[in-house]
Coordinates of C-alpha atoms and ligand atoms in Angstrom, one line a residue:
M123 CA 0.0 0.0 0.0
K124 CA 1.3 3.5 -0.9
K125 CA 1.8 5.8 2.0
F126 CA 1.7 9.7 2.1
Q127 CA 1.8 12.4 4.6
V128 CA -1.2 14.1 3.0
I129 CA -3.8 12.9 0.6
V130 CA -6.2 15.5 -0.9
I131 CA -9.5 14.4 -2.4
G132 CA -10.5 16.9 -5.1
S133 CA -8.5 19.2 -7.4
G134 CA -10.7 22.3 -7.4
P135 CA -9.6 25.6 -5.9
A136 CA -9.7 24.2 -2.3
G137 CA -7.9 20.9 -3.0
S138 CA -5.3 22.4 -5.4
G139 CA -4.3 25.0 -2.8
I140 CA -3.9 22.4 -0.1
A141 CA -1.8 20.0 -2.2
H142 CA 0.5 22.7 -3.6
K143 CA 1.1 24.4 -0.2
C144 CA 1.8 21.1 1.6
A145 CA 4.2 19.9 -1.2
K146 CA 6.0 23.3 -1.1
E147 CA 6.7 22.6 2.6
G148 CA 8.3 19.3 1.7
K149 CA 5.5 16.9 2.5
K150 CA 4.8 13.8 0.6
V151 CA 1.5 14.5 -1.1
A152 CA -1.0 12.8 -3.4
V153 CA -4.2 14.3 -4.9
I154 CA -7.1 12.2 -6.2
D155 CA -9.7 13.3 -8.7
K156 CA -12.0 11.9 -11.3
E157 CA -11.7 14.9 -13.6
F158 CA -8.8 17.3 -12.7
G159 CA -9.4 21.1 -12.5
G160 CA -12.6 21.4 -10.4
T161 CA -16.0 22.9 -10.9
C162 CA -15.0 26.6 -11.1
A163 CA -12.5 26.1 -14.0
L164 CA -14.4 23.4 -15.9
K165 CA -18.1 23.8 -15.3
G166 CA -18.6 27.0 -13.2
C167 CA -17.1 30.5 -13.0
T168 CA -14.8 30.3 -16.0
P169 CA -17.2 29.0 -18.7
K170 CA -20.0 31.0 -17.3
K171 CA -18.0 34.2 -17.4
V172 CA -17.0 33.5 -21.1
L173 CA -20.6 33.2 -22.0
A174 CA -21.7 36.2 -19.8
V175 CA -19.1 38.5 -21.4
S176 CA -20.7 37.9 -24.9
S177 CA -24.1 38.5 -23.5
E178 CA -23.0 41.7 -21.8
I179 CA -21.3 43.1 -25.0
L180 CA -24.5 42.3 -27.0
R181 CA -26.7 44.0 -24.3
Y182 CA -24.8 47.2 -24.4
A183 CA -24.2 47.2 -28.1
C184 CA -28.1 47.0 -28.4
H185 CA -28.5 49.8 -25.9
L186 CA -26.1 52.0 -27.9
N187 CA -27.7 51.1 -31.2
G188 CA -28.3 54.5 -32.9
K189 CA -26.1 56.2 -30.3
G190 CA -22.8 55.6 -32.2
V191 CA -23.3 51.9 -32.8
K192 CA -25.1 50.6 -35.9
D193 CA -26.4 47.4 -37.4
V194 CA -26.3 45.3 -34.2
N195 CA -27.2 41.6 -34.5
V196 CA -29.5 40.9 -31.6
E197 CA -28.6 37.2 -31.2
L198 CA -25.8 35.2 -29.8
D199 CA -24.8 31.9 -31.4
W200 CA -24.8 29.1 -28.8
G201 CA -22.7 26.7 -31.0
S202 CA -19.8 29.1 -31.5
L203 CA -20.0 30.3 -27.9
M204 CA -19.5 26.6 -26.8
H205 CA -16.6 26.3 -29.2
F206 CA -15.0 29.4 -27.7
K207 CA -15.8 28.2 -24.2
R208 CA -14.0 24.9 -24.8
S209 CA -10.9 26.8 -25.7
F210 CA -10.8 27.9 -22.0
T211 CA -11.7 24.6 -20.5
E212 CA -10.5 21.6 -22.6
L213 CA -6.8 21.8 -21.6
T214 CA -7.4 22.5 -17.9
P215 CA -7.4 18.8 -16.7
M216 CA -4.0 18.3 -18.5
H217 CA -2.5 21.5 -17.2
T218 CA -3.7 20.8 -13.6
K219 CA -2.2 17.4 -13.6
E220 CA 1.1 18.7 -15.1
G221 CA 1.2 21.4 -12.4
F222 CA 0.9 18.8 -9.6
K223 CA 3.5 16.5 -11.1
K224 CA 6.0 19.4 -11.5
A225 CA 5.5 20.2 -7.8
G226 CA 6.3 16.5 -6.9
I227 CA 2.7 15.7 -6.1
E228 CA 1.4 12.2 -6.9
V229 CA -1.6 12.3 -9.2
I230 CA -4.2 9.5 -8.7
E231 CA -7.1 9.4 -11.2
G232 CA -10.4 8.0 -10.0
A233 CA -13.1 8.4 -7.3
A234 CA -11.9 8.0 -3.7
Q235 CA -13.8 6.3 -0.9
F236 CA -12.8 5.8 2.8
V237 CA -11.9 2.3 3.9
N238 CA -11.0 3.4 7.5
N239 CA -9.7 6.4 9.4
N240 CA -6.6 6.9 7.3
T241 CA -7.0 4.7 4.2
L242 CA -8.7 5.5 0.9
E243 CA -9.5 3.2 -2.0
V244 CA -9.4 4.3 -5.6
N245 CA -10.0 1.8 -8.5
G246 CA -9.4 -1.1 -6.2
E247 CA -6.0 0.2 -4.9
Q248 CA -5.5 1.4 -1.3
Y249 CA -3.6 4.5 -0.2
E250 CA -2.8 5.5 3.4
A251 CA -2.1 9.0 4.8
E252 CA -1.3 10.7 8.1
H253 CA -3.9 13.3 7.2
I254 CA -6.6 13.4 4.6
A255 CA -8.1 16.7 3.3
I256 CA -11.6 16.4 1.7
A257 CA -12.2 19.0 -1.0
T258 CA -14.9 17.3 -3.2
G259 CA -17.1 20.4 -3.8
A260 CA -20.8 20.3 -4.4
V261 CA -23.2 18.8 -7.0
A262 CA -26.8 19.6 -8.0
A263 CA -29.2 18.9 -5.1
E264 CA -31.6 15.9 -5.2
L265 CA -35.1 17.3 -5.4
P266 CA -38.3 15.8 -4.1
I267 CA -40.0 16.1 -7.5
E268 CA -41.5 13.2 -9.5
G269 CA -39.6 12.9 -12.7
Y270 CA -36.7 15.0 -11.4
E271 CA -34.3 12.9 -13.5
H272 CA -35.5 14.8 -16.6
L273 CA -33.8 17.9 -15.4
I274 CA -30.3 18.5 -16.8
T275 CA -27.7 20.2 -14.6
S276 CA -25.6 23.3 -15.4
D277 CA -22.7 20.8 -16.1
E278 CA -24.8 19.2 -18.9
L279 CA -26.1 22.5 -20.2
L280 CA -22.5 23.6 -20.7
E281 CA -21.9 20.5 -22.9
L282 CA -24.9 21.1 -25.3
D283 CA -24.0 21.9 -28.9
K284 CA -27.5 23.3 -29.6
V285 CA -30.2 24.8 -27.4
P286 CA -33.9 24.3 -28.1
K287 CA -36.6 27.0 -28.3
R288 CA -38.3 26.6 -25.0
V289 CA -36.3 26.3 -21.8
A290 CA -37.5 26.2 -18.2
F291 CA -35.4 26.4 -15.0
V292 CA -36.7 24.7 -11.8
G293 CA -35.3 27.2 -9.2
G294 CA -34.5 30.8 -9.5
G295 CA -31.1 31.4 -7.9
Y296 CA -27.6 32.1 -9.2
I297 CA -27.5 29.4 -11.9
A298 CA -31.0 30.2 -13.3
F299 CA -30.6 33.9 -13.4
E300 CA -27.1 33.9 -14.8
F301 CA -27.9 31.4 -17.6
A302 CA -31.4 32.6 -18.4
Q303 CA -30.2 35.9 -20.0
I304 CA -27.5 34.1 -22.1
L305 CA -30.1 31.5 -23.3
K306 CA -32.6 34.3 -24.1
K307 CA -29.9 36.0 -26.2
C308 CA -29.4 32.7 -28.1
G309 CA -33.1 32.9 -29.1
C310 CA -34.6 30.7 -26.4
E311 CA -37.9 31.5 -24.6
V312 CA -37.0 31.2 -20.9
T313 CA -39.1 30.6 -17.8
L314 CA -37.8 30.6 -14.2
L315 CA -39.9 28.6 -11.7
E316 CA -38.9 29.7 -8.2
A317 CA -40.4 28.3 -5.0
A318 CA -39.9 31.4 -2.9
D319 CA -42.0 34.5 -3.2
Q320 CA -38.9 36.7 -3.4
P321 CA -36.1 35.2 -5.5
L322 CA -32.4 36.0 -4.9
S323 CA -32.9 36.1 -1.1
G324 CA -29.2 36.7 -0.3
F325 CA -29.3 40.1 -2.0
D326 CA -30.9 43.4 -1.1
P327 CA -34.7 42.9 -1.8
F328 CA -35.2 46.4 -3.4
L329 CA -32.2 46.0 -5.7
A330 CA -33.2 42.4 -6.5
S331 CA -36.7 43.5 -7.4
R332 CA -35.3 46.1 -9.9
L333 CA -33.2 43.4 -11.5
I334 CA -36.2 41.0 -11.7
E335 CA -38.3 43.8 -13.2
S336 CA -35.7 44.2 -15.9
F337 CA -35.8 40.5 -16.6
Q338 CA -39.6 40.7 -17.1
M339 CA -39.1 43.8 -19.4
D340 CA -36.8 41.7 -21.5
N341 CA -39.5 39.0 -21.8
L342 CA -37.7 36.6 -19.4
E343 CA -40.5 35.1 -17.4
V344 CA -39.8 34.9 -13.6
R345 CA -42.6 33.0 -11.8
T346 CA -42.5 33.0 -8.0
G347 CA -44.3 31.1 -5.3
I348 CA -44.2 28.0 -7.5
Q349 CA -44.4 24.4 -6.1
V350 CA -43.1 22.1 -8.8
E351 CA -44.6 18.6 -8.2
K352 CA -43.9 16.6 -11.4
I353 CA -41.8 16.6 -14.6
E354 CA -43.0 14.3 -17.4
K355 CA -41.7 13.6 -20.8
Q356 CA -44.5 13.7 -23.4
E357 CA -43.3 12.9 -26.9
D358 CA -40.7 15.5 -27.7
E359 CA -41.5 17.9 -24.9
F360 CA -41.4 18.1 -21.1
V361 CA -44.4 19.1 -19.0
I362 CA -43.7 20.6 -15.6
S363 CA -46.7 20.6 -13.3
G364 CA -47.4 21.8 -9.8
K365 CA -49.1 24.6 -7.9
H366 CA -48.9 28.3 -7.4
S367 CA -51.0 30.7 -5.3
A368 CA -53.7 31.1 -8.0
G369 CA -54.0 27.4 -8.7
E370 CA -52.5 24.7 -10.9
L371 CA -49.3 25.2 -12.9
E372 CA -48.4 23.7 -16.2
V373 CA -45.3 24.7 -18.2
R374 CA -44.3 23.0 -21.5
C375 CA -40.7 23.1 -22.6
D376 CA -38.1 21.4 -24.7
L377 CA -35.4 21.5 -22.0
A378 CA -35.8 21.6 -18.2
I379 CA -32.8 22.7 -16.2
H380 CA -31.9 22.3 -12.5
G381 CA -31.4 25.7 -10.9
A382 CA -32.7 24.7 -7.4
G383 CA -29.5 24.5 -5.4
R384 CA -26.4 22.4 -4.8
M385 CA -25.5 20.0 -2.0
P386 CA -22.1 18.8 -0.7
N387 CA -20.5 16.1 -2.8
I388 CA -20.1 13.3 -0.2
A389 CA -22.3 10.5 -1.4
Q390 CA -19.5 8.4 -2.8
L391 CA -17.0 8.9 0.0
H392 CA -18.3 6.4 2.6
L393 CA -17.6 8.9 5.4
E394 CA -19.0 6.5 7.9
N395 CA -16.0 4.2 7.5
A396 CA -13.8 7.0 8.9
D397 CA -16.2 8.3 11.5
I398 CA -16.5 11.7 9.8
A399 CA -19.5 13.7 11.0
F400 CA -21.6 15.5 8.4
S401 CA -25.0 17.1 7.9
K402 CA -27.0 18.2 4.8
K403 CA -24.8 21.3 4.7
G404 CA -21.5 19.4 4.4
I405 CA -18.7 18.0 6.6
T406 CA -18.9 19.3 10.1
V407 CA -15.7 21.2 10.9
N408 CA -14.4 23.4 13.7
D409 CA -12.9 26.9 13.2
H410 CA -9.6 25.2 12.1
L411 CA -11.5 23.4 9.4
Q412 CA -10.8 20.1 11.1
S413 CA -13.5 17.4 11.3
V414 CA -15.2 17.6 14.7
S415 CA -15.3 13.7 14.9
N416 CA -11.9 12.7 13.4
S417 CA -9.0 15.0 14.0
M418 CA -6.9 13.4 11.1
I419 CA -9.4 14.8 8.6
Y420 CA -9.8 18.3 7.3
A421 CA -12.3 19.7 4.9
A422 CA -12.3 22.9 2.7
G423 CA -14.5 24.5 0.0
D424 CA -18.0 23.7 -1.0
V425 CA -18.0 20.3 0.8
A426 CA -17.3 21.9 4.2
D427 CA -20.2 23.2 6.3
T428 CA -18.9 26.7 6.5
G429 CA -21.6 28.5 4.5
Y430 CA -19.8 30.3 1.7
P431 CA -19.8 28.2 -1.5
F432 CA -17.6 30.5 -3.6
T433 CA -14.3 30.0 -5.4
L434 CA -12.1 32.4 -3.5
V435 CA -13.5 31.2 -0.2
A436 CA -12.6 27.6 -1.2
D437 CA -9.1 28.9 -2.1
Y438 CA -8.9 30.7 1.3
E439 CA -10.1 27.6 3.2
G440 CA -7.5 25.5 1.3
R441 CA -4.7 27.7 2.6
I442 CA -6.0 27.5 6.2
V443 CA -6.2 23.7 6.0
A444 CA -2.7 23.4 4.5
N445 CA -1.4 25.6 7.4
N446 CA -3.3 23.7 10.1
I447 CA -2.5 20.2 9.1
F448 CA 1.1 20.3 10.4
D449 CA 1.1 23.4 12.6
A450 CA 0.2 23.1 16.3
D451 CA -0.5 26.9 16.3
K452 CA -3.7 26.5 14.2
Q453 CA -5.3 29.4 12.2
K454 CA -9.0 30.1 12.6
S455 CA -11.1 30.7 9.5
S456 CA -13.0 34.0 9.4
Y457 CA -15.5 35.2 6.8
M458 CA -15.7 39.0 7.5
G459 CA -16.4 40.8 4.2
V460 CA -16.8 38.0 1.7
P461 CA -18.4 39.6 -1.4
F462 CA -20.8 37.7 -3.6
V463 CA -21.9 38.6 -7.1
L464 CA -24.7 37.6 -9.5
F465 CA -23.2 37.7 -13.0
T466 CA -26.3 38.9 -14.8
N467 CA -26.5 42.0 -16.9
P468 CA -26.5 44.4 -15.0
K469 CA -24.7 42.6 -12.2
M470 CA -25.8 42.5 -8.6
A471 CA -23.4 42.3 -5.7
S472 CA -23.4 42.4 -1.9
V473 CA -21.0 42.3 1.0
G474 CA -21.5 42.5 4.8
K475 CA -24.8 42.9 6.6
S476 CA -28.2 43.5 5.0
E477 CA -30.4 46.3 6.2
E478 CA -32.9 43.7 7.5
E479 CA -30.1 42.1 9.6
L480 CA -29.1 45.4 11.1
I481 CA -32.7 46.2 12.0
A482 CA -33.3 42.8 13.5
N483 CA -30.1 43.1 15.6
K484 CA -30.8 46.7 16.6
V485 CA -27.5 47.9 15.2
K486 CA -27.3 51.7 14.6
Y487 CA -26.5 52.6 11.0
E488 CA -26.6 55.4 8.5
K489 CA -28.0 54.5 5.1
K490 CA -26.8 56.0 1.8
Q491 CA -29.0 54.9 -1.2
A492 CA -29.5 56.2 -4.7
D493 CA -30.4 55.3 -8.3
T494 CA -27.2 55.7 -10.3
S495 CA -28.6 55.2 -13.8
H496 CA -27.8 58.9 -14.6
W497 CA -24.2 58.6 -13.4
L498 CA -21.5 58.5 -16.0
I499 CA -20.7 54.8 -16.1
A500 CA -24.3 53.5 -16.3
R501 CA -25.4 56.3 -18.6
S502 CA -22.6 55.8 -21.0
L503 CA -23.9 52.2 -21.3
Q504 CA -27.5 53.3 -21.3
E505 CA -28.1 51.0 -18.3
N506 CA -31.2 52.1 -16.5
V507 CA -31.0 49.4 -13.7
S508 CA -28.2 50.8 -11.5
G509 CA -28.2 51.7 -7.9
Y510 CA -26.7 51.1 -4.4
K511 CA -27.4 50.9 -0.7
V512 CA -24.5 51.4 1.6
L513 CA -24.9 50.9 5.4
I514 CA -22.4 52.8 7.5
G515 CA -21.8 52.2 11.3
E516 CA -19.9 53.9 14.1
K517 CA -16.6 55.6 13.2
G518 CA -17.6 55.5 9.5
K519 CA -17.1 51.7 9.2
I520 CA -18.9 49.9 6.3
L521 CA -21.4 47.5 7.7
G522 CA -22.8 46.4 4.4
A523 CA -22.8 47.4 0.7
H524 CA -25.4 46.3 -1.9
L525 CA -25.1 47.2 -5.6
V526 CA -26.8 46.7 -8.9
G527 CA -25.3 48.0 -12.1
P528 CA -23.0 47.3 -15.0
K529 CA -19.8 47.2 -13.0
A530 CA -21.2 46.0 -9.6
D531 CA -18.8 43.0 -9.7
E532 CA -15.8 45.3 -9.7
V533 CA -17.1 48.1 -7.4
I534 CA -18.1 45.6 -4.6
N535 CA -14.4 44.7 -4.2
G536 CA -13.7 48.3 -2.9
F537 CA -16.3 47.8 -0.2
A538 CA -15.0 44.2 0.6
M539 CA -11.5 45.5 0.9
A540 CA -12.6 48.3 3.2
M541 CA -14.5 45.9 5.5
Q542 CA -11.6 43.3 5.5
H543 CA -9.0 45.9 6.3
N544 CA -11.0 48.0 8.7
L545 CA -11.0 51.1 6.5
S546 CA -13.5 53.9 7.2
V547 CA -15.4 55.9 4.7
N548 CA -12.9 58.7 5.3
D549 CA -10.0 56.4 4.4
L550 CA -11.9 55.5 1.1
K551 CA -12.6 59.2 0.4
K552 CA -8.9 60.0 0.8
T553 CA -7.7 57.3 -1.6
F554 CA -6.4 58.3 -5.0
L555 CA -8.4 56.4 -7.6
S556 CA -8.4 56.3 -11.4
Y557 CA -11.1 58.6 -13.0
P558 CA -13.5 58.2 -14.7
S559 CA -14.0 54.6 -13.5
A560 CA -16.8 52.7 -11.9
F561 CA -14.6 52.1 -8.8
A562 CA -14.2 55.9 -8.3
E563 CA -18.0 56.3 -8.0
I564 CA -17.6 54.6 -4.6
R565 CA -16.7 58.1 -3.3
K566 CA -20.2 59.4 -4.2
M567 CA -21.8 56.4 -2.4
I568 CA -20.4 57.0 1.1
Ligands
FAD871 C1 -22.5 27.0 -12.9 C2 -21.7 27.5 -11.8 C3 -21.2 28.8 -11.8 C4 -20.4 29.3 -10.7 N1 -20.0 30.6 -10.7 C5 -19.3 31.0 -9.7 C6 -18.8 32.4 -9.7 O1 -19.0 33.1 -10.6 N2 -18.0 32.8 -8.6 C7 -17.8 32.0 -7.6 O2 -17.1 32.4 -6.6 N3 -18.2 30.7 -7.5 C8 -19.0 30.2 -8.6 N4 -19.4 28.9 -8.5 C9 -19.1 28.1 -7.4 C10 -17.6 27.6 -7.5 O3 -17.5 26.8 -8.7 C11 -17.3 26.7 -6.3 O4 -17.6 27.4 -5.1 C12 -15.9 26.2 -6.3 O5 -15.6 25.5 -7.4 C13 -15.7 25.3 -5.0 O6 -14.4 24.8 -5.1 P1 -14.0 23.4 -4.3 O7 -12.6 23.2 -4.5 O8 -14.6 23.4 -3.0 O9 -14.8 22.3 -5.2 P2 -14.8 21.9 -6.7 O10 -14.3 23.0 -7.6 O11 -16.2 21.5 -7.0 O12 -13.8 20.7 -6.9 C14 -14.2 19.5 -6.3 C15 -13.4 18.4 -7.1 O13 -13.5 17.1 -6.3 C16 -13.7 16.1 -7.2 N5 -14.3 15.0 -6.6 C17 -15.6 14.9 -6.1 N6 -15.8 13.7 -5.5 C18 -14.7 13.0 -5.6 C19 -14.3 11.7 -5.2 N7 -15.0 10.9 -4.5 N8 -13.0 11.3 -5.5 C20 -12.1 12.1 -6.1 N9 -12.5 13.3 -6.5 C21 -13.7 13.8 -6.3 C22 -14.5 16.7 -8.4 O14 -14.3 15.9 -9.6 C23 -13.9 18.1 -8.5 O15 -12.9 18.2 -9.4 C24 -20.2 28.4 -9.6 C25 -20.6 27.1 -9.6 C26 -21.4 26.7 -10.7 C27 -21.9 25.2 -10.6
NAD872 N1 -22.0 33.9 -9.2 C1 -21.7 33.0 -8.3 O1 -21.0 33.1 -7.4 C2 -22.4 31.6 -8.5 C3 -22.9 31.3 -9.8 C4 -23.5 30.1 -9.9 C5 -23.5 29.2 -8.9 N2 -22.9 29.5 -7.7 C6 -22.9 28.6 -6.6 O2 -23.7 27.5 -6.9 C7 -24.8 27.3 -5.9 C8 -26.0 26.7 -6.5 O3 -26.6 27.6 -7.4 P1 -28.1 27.4 -7.7 O4 -28.6 28.6 -8.6 O5 -28.5 26.0 -8.1 O6 -28.8 27.6 -6.2 P2 -29.2 28.8 -5.4 O7 -29.1 28.3 -4.0 O8 -28.5 30.1 -5.7 O9 -30.7 29.0 -5.7 C9 -31.6 27.9 -5.7 C10 -33.0 28.5 -5.8 O10 -33.9 27.4 -6.1 C11 -35.1 27.6 -5.3 N3 -35.6 26.2 -5.1 C12 -35.2 25.2 -4.3 N4 -35.9 24.1 -4.5 C13 -36.9 24.4 -5.4 C14 -37.9 23.7 -6.0 N5 -38.2 22.4 -5.7 N6 -38.7 24.4 -7.0 C15 -38.4 25.6 -7.3 N7 -37.4 26.4 -6.7 C16 -36.7 25.8 -5.8 C17 -34.6 28.2 -4.0 O11 -35.6 28.9 -3.3 C18 -33.5 29.2 -4.5 O12 -34.0 30.5 -4.8 C19 -24.9 28.7 -5.3 O13 -25.4 28.7 -4.0 C20 -23.5 29.3 -5.4 O14 -22.9 28.8 -4.2 C21 -22.3 30.7 -7.5

């Protein structure tokens, strides 16, 4: 049996970071994966961003039609978008493996499962380690819906060469909102079927309602308060049925897509063989990202029950795990000022506390809020959905910032940095910034 000091399961942002850092410190390391590279690079952030950029350029080219731009073609071509997307993803598995090998990390291809506390099995071979780091990410959640197997996941969507005319998403969160606009621009009729009355619950409700209104204006149907009960295949179409507040629901489509959440990817791991505690939210870890039931085991990224399923949080948690595995002076994970962004057009972004949380916790705050569609950046793109809400506490510290607008994904980083480095609004106002830029508009928001 091969023996290592550390075995990492998963080669996404969390697992890669752990493996490389441990190897750099001279440890004997192996990394196991079925498909090297992880969700973000292969099936998540990277391909999504490639598609979203085309959709954004088309949106603003259309907005500026007759204002300096002429003869805009109003459609995207899914086939050539997929071709372009593959140029970003197809070499990733090979490059990821090469990177590990160059760093002296053993690459083991296959799905891992626990045999006991410190032994894993992959393709019938066993591997032993002093410590095992679990970084297996997340997968589309199982849904209590009859015929749920008819739904394709975002992974499968990103492999289609063609998209049909009528597309419906079950769920209305990140995946549904981000892909809906792209599909619409490829000529699809798109319907979102969301269970909650107010979709995008992690974002500011007022800004989210403005974004949703703009979806409706663009003929993207967002239906809320929907209880999907059944998905049936009838000849060459799917029939989604269920209930909504006014009665029965029936939506017919050519493609039904899962947009109803993801769950920790632990089903194949046989965690019970190594006494690793877990819940529906993932592997239960302490502040050091160490399993609460088996101290030889660590977990990082989407699979850990830490509550922030985003790429740079996975990367951060990977670094904490790599440090803590061999160091008696263990680092604690902290999530102050993690920004999150919905990559629609316009984009929506948040960091810190919501106004509702501050009210519920009786925290004193000053609110700055405005529509910014007439400010230079939004107006030059003719984007009429643009605005902010900034919540400021004692000594001018940012408690929360909530944005919608064409550059919200970039501007939010200024607020995130201020929160993480304890900067006040005065510090931000005193900072030299480039002008004219979306980032410089921060100074008018505080
Ligand atoms: C469509 C989509 C868009 C997204 N967009 C964004 C975005 O814009 N910004 C953002 O911050 N986040 C985004 N995310 C989330 C982001 O992809 C994840 O937070 C991130 O990839 C988590 O990293 P990870 O290392 O924890 O897991 P992953 O990247 O999921 O990597 C886990 C790895 O473990 C492997 N694995 C699983 N089980 C086993 C096993 N038993 N044996 C061996 N290997 C195994 C998998 O093959 C995979 O390679 C998106 C996700 C999706 C699905
Ligand atoms: N921009 C980003 O950072 C980004 C983009 C895509 C995905 N992600 C990650 O992937 C995760 C999963 O994305 P997602 O969009 O699948 O989930 P999500 O958690 O963002 O949204 C799921 C939505 O589906 C609804 N829902 C749940 N069950 C339902 C049902 N049976 N019928 C109808 N609606 C139902 C929920 O109310 C919720 O609004 C995200 O939480 C995020 O961590 C991030």
